[in-house]
PDB file of C-alpha atoms in Angstrom:
ATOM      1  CA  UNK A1320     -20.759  63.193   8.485  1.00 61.00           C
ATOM      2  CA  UNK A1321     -17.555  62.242   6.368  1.00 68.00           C
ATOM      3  CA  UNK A1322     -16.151  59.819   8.912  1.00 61.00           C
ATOM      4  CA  UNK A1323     -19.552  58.342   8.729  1.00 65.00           C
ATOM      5  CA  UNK A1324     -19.169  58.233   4.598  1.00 62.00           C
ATOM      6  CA  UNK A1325     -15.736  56.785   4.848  1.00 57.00           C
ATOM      7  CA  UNK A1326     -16.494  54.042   7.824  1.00 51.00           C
ATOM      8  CA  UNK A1327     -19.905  53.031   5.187  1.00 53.00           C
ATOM      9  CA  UNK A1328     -17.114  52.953   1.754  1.00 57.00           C
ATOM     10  CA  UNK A1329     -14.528  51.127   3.666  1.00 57.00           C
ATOM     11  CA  UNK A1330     -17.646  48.445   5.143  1.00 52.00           C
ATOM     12  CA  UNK A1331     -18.333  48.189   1.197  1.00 54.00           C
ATOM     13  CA  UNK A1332     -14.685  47.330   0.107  1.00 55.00           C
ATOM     14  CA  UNK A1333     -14.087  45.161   2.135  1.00 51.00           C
ATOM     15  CA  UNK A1334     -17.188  43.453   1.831  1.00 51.00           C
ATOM     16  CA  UNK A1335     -17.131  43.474  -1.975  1.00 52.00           C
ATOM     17  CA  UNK A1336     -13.481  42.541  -2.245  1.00 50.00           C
ATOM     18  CA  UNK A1337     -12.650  39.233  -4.628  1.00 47.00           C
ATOM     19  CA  UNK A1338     -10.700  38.279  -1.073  1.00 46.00           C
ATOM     20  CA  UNK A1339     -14.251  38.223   0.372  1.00 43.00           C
ATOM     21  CA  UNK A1340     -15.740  34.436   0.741  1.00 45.00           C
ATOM     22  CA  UNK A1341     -19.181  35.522  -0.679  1.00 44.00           C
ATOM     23  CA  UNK A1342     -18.004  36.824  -3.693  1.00 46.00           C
ATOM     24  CA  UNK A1343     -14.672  35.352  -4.170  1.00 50.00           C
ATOM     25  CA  UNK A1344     -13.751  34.675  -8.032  1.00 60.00           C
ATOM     26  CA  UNK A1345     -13.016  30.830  -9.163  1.00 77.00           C
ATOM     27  CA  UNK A1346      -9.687  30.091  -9.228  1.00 82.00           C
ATOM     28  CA  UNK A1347      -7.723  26.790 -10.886  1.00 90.00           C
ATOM     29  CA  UNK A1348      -6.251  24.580  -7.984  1.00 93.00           C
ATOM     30  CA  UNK A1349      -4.093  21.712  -8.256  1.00 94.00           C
ATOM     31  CA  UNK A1350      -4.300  18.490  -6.913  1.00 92.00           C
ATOM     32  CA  UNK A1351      -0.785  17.562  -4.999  1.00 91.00           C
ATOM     33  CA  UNK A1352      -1.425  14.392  -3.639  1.00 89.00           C
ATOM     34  CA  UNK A1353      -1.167  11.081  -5.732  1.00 89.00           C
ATOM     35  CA  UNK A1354      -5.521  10.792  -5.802  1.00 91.00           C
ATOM     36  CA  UNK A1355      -7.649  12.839  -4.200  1.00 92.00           C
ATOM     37  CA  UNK A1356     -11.141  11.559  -3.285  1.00 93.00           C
ATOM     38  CA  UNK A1357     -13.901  14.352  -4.033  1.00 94.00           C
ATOM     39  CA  UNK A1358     -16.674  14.005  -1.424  1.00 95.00           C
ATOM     40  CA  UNK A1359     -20.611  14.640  -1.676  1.00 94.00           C
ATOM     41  CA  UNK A1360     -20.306  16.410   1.793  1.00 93.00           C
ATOM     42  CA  UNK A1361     -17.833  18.121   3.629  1.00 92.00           C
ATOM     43  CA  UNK A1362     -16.578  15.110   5.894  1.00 91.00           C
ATOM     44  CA  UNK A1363     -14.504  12.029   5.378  1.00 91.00           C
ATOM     45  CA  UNK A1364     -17.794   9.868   6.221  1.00 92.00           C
ATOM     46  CA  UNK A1365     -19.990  10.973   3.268  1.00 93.00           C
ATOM     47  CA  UNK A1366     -19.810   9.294  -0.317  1.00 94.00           C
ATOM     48  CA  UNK A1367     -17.235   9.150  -2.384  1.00 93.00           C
ATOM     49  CA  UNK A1368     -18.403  10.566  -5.577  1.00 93.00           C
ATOM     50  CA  UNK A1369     -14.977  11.108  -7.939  1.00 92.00           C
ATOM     51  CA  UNK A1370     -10.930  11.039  -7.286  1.00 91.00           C
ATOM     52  CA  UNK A1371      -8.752  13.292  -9.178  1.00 92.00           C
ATOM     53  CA  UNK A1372      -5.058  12.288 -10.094  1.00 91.00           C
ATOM     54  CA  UNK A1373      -2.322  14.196  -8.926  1.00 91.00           C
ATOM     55  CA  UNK A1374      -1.616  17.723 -11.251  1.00 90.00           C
ATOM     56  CA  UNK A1375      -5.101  17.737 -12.418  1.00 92.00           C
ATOM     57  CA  UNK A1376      -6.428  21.541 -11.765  1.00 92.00           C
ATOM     58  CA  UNK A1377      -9.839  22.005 -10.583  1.00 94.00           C
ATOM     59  CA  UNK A1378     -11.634  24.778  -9.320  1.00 93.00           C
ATOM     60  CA  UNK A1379     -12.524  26.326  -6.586  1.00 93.00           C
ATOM     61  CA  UNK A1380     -16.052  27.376  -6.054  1.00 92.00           C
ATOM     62  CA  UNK A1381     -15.989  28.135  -2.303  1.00 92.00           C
ATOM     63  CA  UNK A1382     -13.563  27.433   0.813  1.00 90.00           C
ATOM     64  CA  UNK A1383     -13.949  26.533   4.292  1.00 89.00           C
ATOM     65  CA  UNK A1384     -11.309  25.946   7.291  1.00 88.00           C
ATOM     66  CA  UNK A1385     -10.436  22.379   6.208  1.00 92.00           C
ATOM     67  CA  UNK A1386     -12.764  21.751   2.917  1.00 94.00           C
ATOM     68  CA  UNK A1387     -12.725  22.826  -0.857  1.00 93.00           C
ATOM     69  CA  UNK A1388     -15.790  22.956  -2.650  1.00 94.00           C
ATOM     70  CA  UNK A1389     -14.521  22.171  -6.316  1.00 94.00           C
ATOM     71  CA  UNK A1390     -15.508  21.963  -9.629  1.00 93.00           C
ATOM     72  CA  UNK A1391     -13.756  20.240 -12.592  1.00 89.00           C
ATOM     73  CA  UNK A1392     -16.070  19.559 -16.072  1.00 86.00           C
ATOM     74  CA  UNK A1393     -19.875  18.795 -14.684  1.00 86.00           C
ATOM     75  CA  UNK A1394     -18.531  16.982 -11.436  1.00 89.00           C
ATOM     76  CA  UNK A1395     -18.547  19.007  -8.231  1.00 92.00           C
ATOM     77  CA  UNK A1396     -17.928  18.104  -4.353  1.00 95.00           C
ATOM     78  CA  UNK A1397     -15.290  18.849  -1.267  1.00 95.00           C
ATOM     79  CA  UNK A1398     -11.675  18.077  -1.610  1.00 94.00           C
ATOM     80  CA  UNK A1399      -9.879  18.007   2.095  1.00 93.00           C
ATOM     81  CA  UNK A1400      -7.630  21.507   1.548  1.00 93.00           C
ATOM     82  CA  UNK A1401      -4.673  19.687   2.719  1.00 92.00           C
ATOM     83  CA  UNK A1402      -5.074  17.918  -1.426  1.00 91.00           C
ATOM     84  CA  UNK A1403      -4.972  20.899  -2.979  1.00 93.00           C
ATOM     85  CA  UNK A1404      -2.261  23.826  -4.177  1.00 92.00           C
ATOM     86  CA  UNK A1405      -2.457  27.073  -6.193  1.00 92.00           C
ATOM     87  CA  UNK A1406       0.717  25.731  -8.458  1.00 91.00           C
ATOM     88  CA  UNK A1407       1.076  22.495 -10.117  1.00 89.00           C
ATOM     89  CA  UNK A1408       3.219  20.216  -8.186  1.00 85.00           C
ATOM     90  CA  UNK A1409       6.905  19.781  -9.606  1.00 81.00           C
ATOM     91  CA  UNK A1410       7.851  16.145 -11.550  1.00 71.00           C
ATOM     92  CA  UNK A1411       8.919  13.807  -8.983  1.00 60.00           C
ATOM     93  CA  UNK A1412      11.628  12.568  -9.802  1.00 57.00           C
ATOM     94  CA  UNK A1413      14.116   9.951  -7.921  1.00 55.00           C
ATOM     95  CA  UNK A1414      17.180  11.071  -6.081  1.00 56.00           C
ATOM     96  CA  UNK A1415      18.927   8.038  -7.347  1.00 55.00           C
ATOM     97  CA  UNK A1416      19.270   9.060 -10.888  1.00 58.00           C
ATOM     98  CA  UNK A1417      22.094   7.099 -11.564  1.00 60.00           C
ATOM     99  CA  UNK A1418      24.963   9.694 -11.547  1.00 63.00           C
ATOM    100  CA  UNK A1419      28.269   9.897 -10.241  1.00 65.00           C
ATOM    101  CA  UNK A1420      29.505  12.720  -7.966  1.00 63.00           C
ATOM    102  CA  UNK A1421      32.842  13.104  -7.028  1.00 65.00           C
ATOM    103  CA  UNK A1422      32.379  13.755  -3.311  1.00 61.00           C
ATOM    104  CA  UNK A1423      36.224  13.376  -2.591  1.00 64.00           C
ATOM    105  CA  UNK A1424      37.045  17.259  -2.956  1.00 64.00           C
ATOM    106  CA  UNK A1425      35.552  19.654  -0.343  1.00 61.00           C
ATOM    107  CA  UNK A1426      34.121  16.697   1.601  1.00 62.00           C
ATOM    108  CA  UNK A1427      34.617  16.454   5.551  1.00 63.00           C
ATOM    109  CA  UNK A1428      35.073  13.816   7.345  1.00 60.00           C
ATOM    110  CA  UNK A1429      32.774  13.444  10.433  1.00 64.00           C
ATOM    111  CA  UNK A1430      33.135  10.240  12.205  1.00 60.00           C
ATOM    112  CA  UNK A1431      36.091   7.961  12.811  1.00 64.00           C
ATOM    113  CA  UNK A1432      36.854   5.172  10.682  1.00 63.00           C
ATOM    114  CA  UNK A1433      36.894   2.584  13.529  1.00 60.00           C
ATOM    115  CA  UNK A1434      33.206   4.040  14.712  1.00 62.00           C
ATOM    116  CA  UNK A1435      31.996   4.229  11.069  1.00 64.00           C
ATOM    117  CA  UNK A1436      32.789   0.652  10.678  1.00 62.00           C
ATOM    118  CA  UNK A1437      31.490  -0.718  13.602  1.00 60.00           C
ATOM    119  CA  UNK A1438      28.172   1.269  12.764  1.00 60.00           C
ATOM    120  CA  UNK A1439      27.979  -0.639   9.407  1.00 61.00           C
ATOM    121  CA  UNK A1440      28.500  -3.934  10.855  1.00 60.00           C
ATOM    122  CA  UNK A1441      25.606  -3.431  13.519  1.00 59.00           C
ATOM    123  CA  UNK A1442      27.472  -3.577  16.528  1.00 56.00           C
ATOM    124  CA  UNK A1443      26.248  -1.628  19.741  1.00 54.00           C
ATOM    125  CA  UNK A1444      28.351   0.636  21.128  1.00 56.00           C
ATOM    126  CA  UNK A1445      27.876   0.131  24.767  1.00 55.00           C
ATOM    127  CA  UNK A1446      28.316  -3.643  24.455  1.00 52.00           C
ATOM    128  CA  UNK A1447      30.255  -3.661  21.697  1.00 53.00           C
ATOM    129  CA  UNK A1448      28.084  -6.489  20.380  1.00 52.00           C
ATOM    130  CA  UNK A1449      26.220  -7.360  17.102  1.00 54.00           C
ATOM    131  CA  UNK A1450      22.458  -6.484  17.024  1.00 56.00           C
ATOM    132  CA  UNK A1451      21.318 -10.172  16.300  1.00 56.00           C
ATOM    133  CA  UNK A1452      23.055 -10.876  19.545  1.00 58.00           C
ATOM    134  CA  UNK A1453      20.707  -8.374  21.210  1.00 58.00           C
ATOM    135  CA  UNK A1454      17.820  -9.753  19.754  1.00 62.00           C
ATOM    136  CA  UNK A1455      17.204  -7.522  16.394  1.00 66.00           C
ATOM    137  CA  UNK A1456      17.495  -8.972  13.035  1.00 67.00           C
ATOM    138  CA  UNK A1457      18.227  -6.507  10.470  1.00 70.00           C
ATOM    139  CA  UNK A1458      18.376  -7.523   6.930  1.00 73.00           C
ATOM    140  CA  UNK A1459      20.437  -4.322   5.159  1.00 71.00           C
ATOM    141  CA  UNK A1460      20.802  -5.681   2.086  1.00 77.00           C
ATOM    142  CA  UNK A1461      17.400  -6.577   1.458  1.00 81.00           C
ATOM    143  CA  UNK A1462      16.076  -3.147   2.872  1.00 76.00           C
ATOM    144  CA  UNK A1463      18.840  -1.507   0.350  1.00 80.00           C
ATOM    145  CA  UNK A1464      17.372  -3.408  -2.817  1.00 84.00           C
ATOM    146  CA  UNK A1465      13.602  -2.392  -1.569  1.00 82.00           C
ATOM    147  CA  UNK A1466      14.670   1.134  -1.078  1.00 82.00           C
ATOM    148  CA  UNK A1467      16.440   1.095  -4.968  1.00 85.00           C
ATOM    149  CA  UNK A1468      13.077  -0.574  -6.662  1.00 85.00           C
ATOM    150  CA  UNK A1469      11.229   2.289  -8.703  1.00 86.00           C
ATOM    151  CA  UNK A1470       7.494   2.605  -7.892  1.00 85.00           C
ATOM    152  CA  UNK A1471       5.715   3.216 -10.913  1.00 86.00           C
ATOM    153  CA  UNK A1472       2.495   5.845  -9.953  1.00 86.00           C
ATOM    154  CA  UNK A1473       0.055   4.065 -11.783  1.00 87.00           C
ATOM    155  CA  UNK A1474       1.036   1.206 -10.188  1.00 86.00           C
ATOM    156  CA  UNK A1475       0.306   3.181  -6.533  1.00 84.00           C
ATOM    157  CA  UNK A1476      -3.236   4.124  -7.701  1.00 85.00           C
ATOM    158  CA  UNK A1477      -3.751   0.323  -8.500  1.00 86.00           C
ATOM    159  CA  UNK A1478      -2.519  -0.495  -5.044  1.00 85.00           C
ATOM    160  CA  UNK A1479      -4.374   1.784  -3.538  1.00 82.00           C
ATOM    161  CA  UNK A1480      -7.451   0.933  -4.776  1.00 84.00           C
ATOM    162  CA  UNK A1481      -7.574  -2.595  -4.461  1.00 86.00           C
ATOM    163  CA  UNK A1482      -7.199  -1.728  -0.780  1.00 81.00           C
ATOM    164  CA  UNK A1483     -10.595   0.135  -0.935  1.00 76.00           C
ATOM    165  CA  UNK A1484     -12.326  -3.037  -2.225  1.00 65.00           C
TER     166      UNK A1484
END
């Protein structure tokens, strides 16, 4: 009779927990992407009915495998899971910020000179020839000022949007 008792209390724990989907509290999540699209329906396919910007919190009403329901102000609707996080997501910030590092001390020194230098002129190390004269054309300089150039976020969302047009 008291294993009986216990095996019925433990059933109702578990089944009244706040880790329990049915009766799970609402809790703020964060949006970690740059936009996230908030869906009338559960799948990629149904209408698009808001986006959220990145760090806005929402919350969470229910929770499937790969779907949040969510609820920010009077708007509701499923956010893919993969969009969302329980903490804010950090300031991005670039890795190029500008300052100097003296990298002389305590650095080792990995490759050869003579290898090293080849490498940065683009030559091939079997043939020992340039990669235009194997057929590739690679523009580093250009590639190096693309890969400097800021992107601006708003600017992203602008881009990104025009694309859904």
């Amino acid at each position: 009779m008291k294993v009986k008792k216990l095996v019925l209390a433990a059933c109702a724990l578990v089944f009244f927990s706040p880790a329990s989907g049915a009766f799970a509290a609402e809790k703020p999540l964060y949006v970690k992407s740059l936009v996230a699209k908030v869906y009338q329906a559960p799948d990629f396919g149904s209408k698009v009915v808001a986006s959220v910007p990145r760090g806005e919190a929402v919350t969470l009403v229910e929770a499937k495998q790969q779907w949040s329901l969510v609820k920010r102000a009077e708007l509701s609707g499923w956010v893919s899971t993969m969009m969302l996080s329980d903490t804010p997501p950090l300031n991005t910030g670039s890795v190029f910020s500008g300052e100097e590092h003296d990298l002389s001390k305590g650095a080792r020194r990995r490759a050869s000179s003579v290898a090293t230098s080849g490498a940065s002129r683009g030559l091939v190390s079997e043939e020992r020839q340039r990669l235009e004269e194997v057929g590739t054309k690679a523009d580093y300089a250009t590639l190096q000022k693309i890969e400097e150039r800021p992107i601006d976020p708003a600017k992203a969302l602008d881009f990104v949007s025009s694309l859904e047009k």
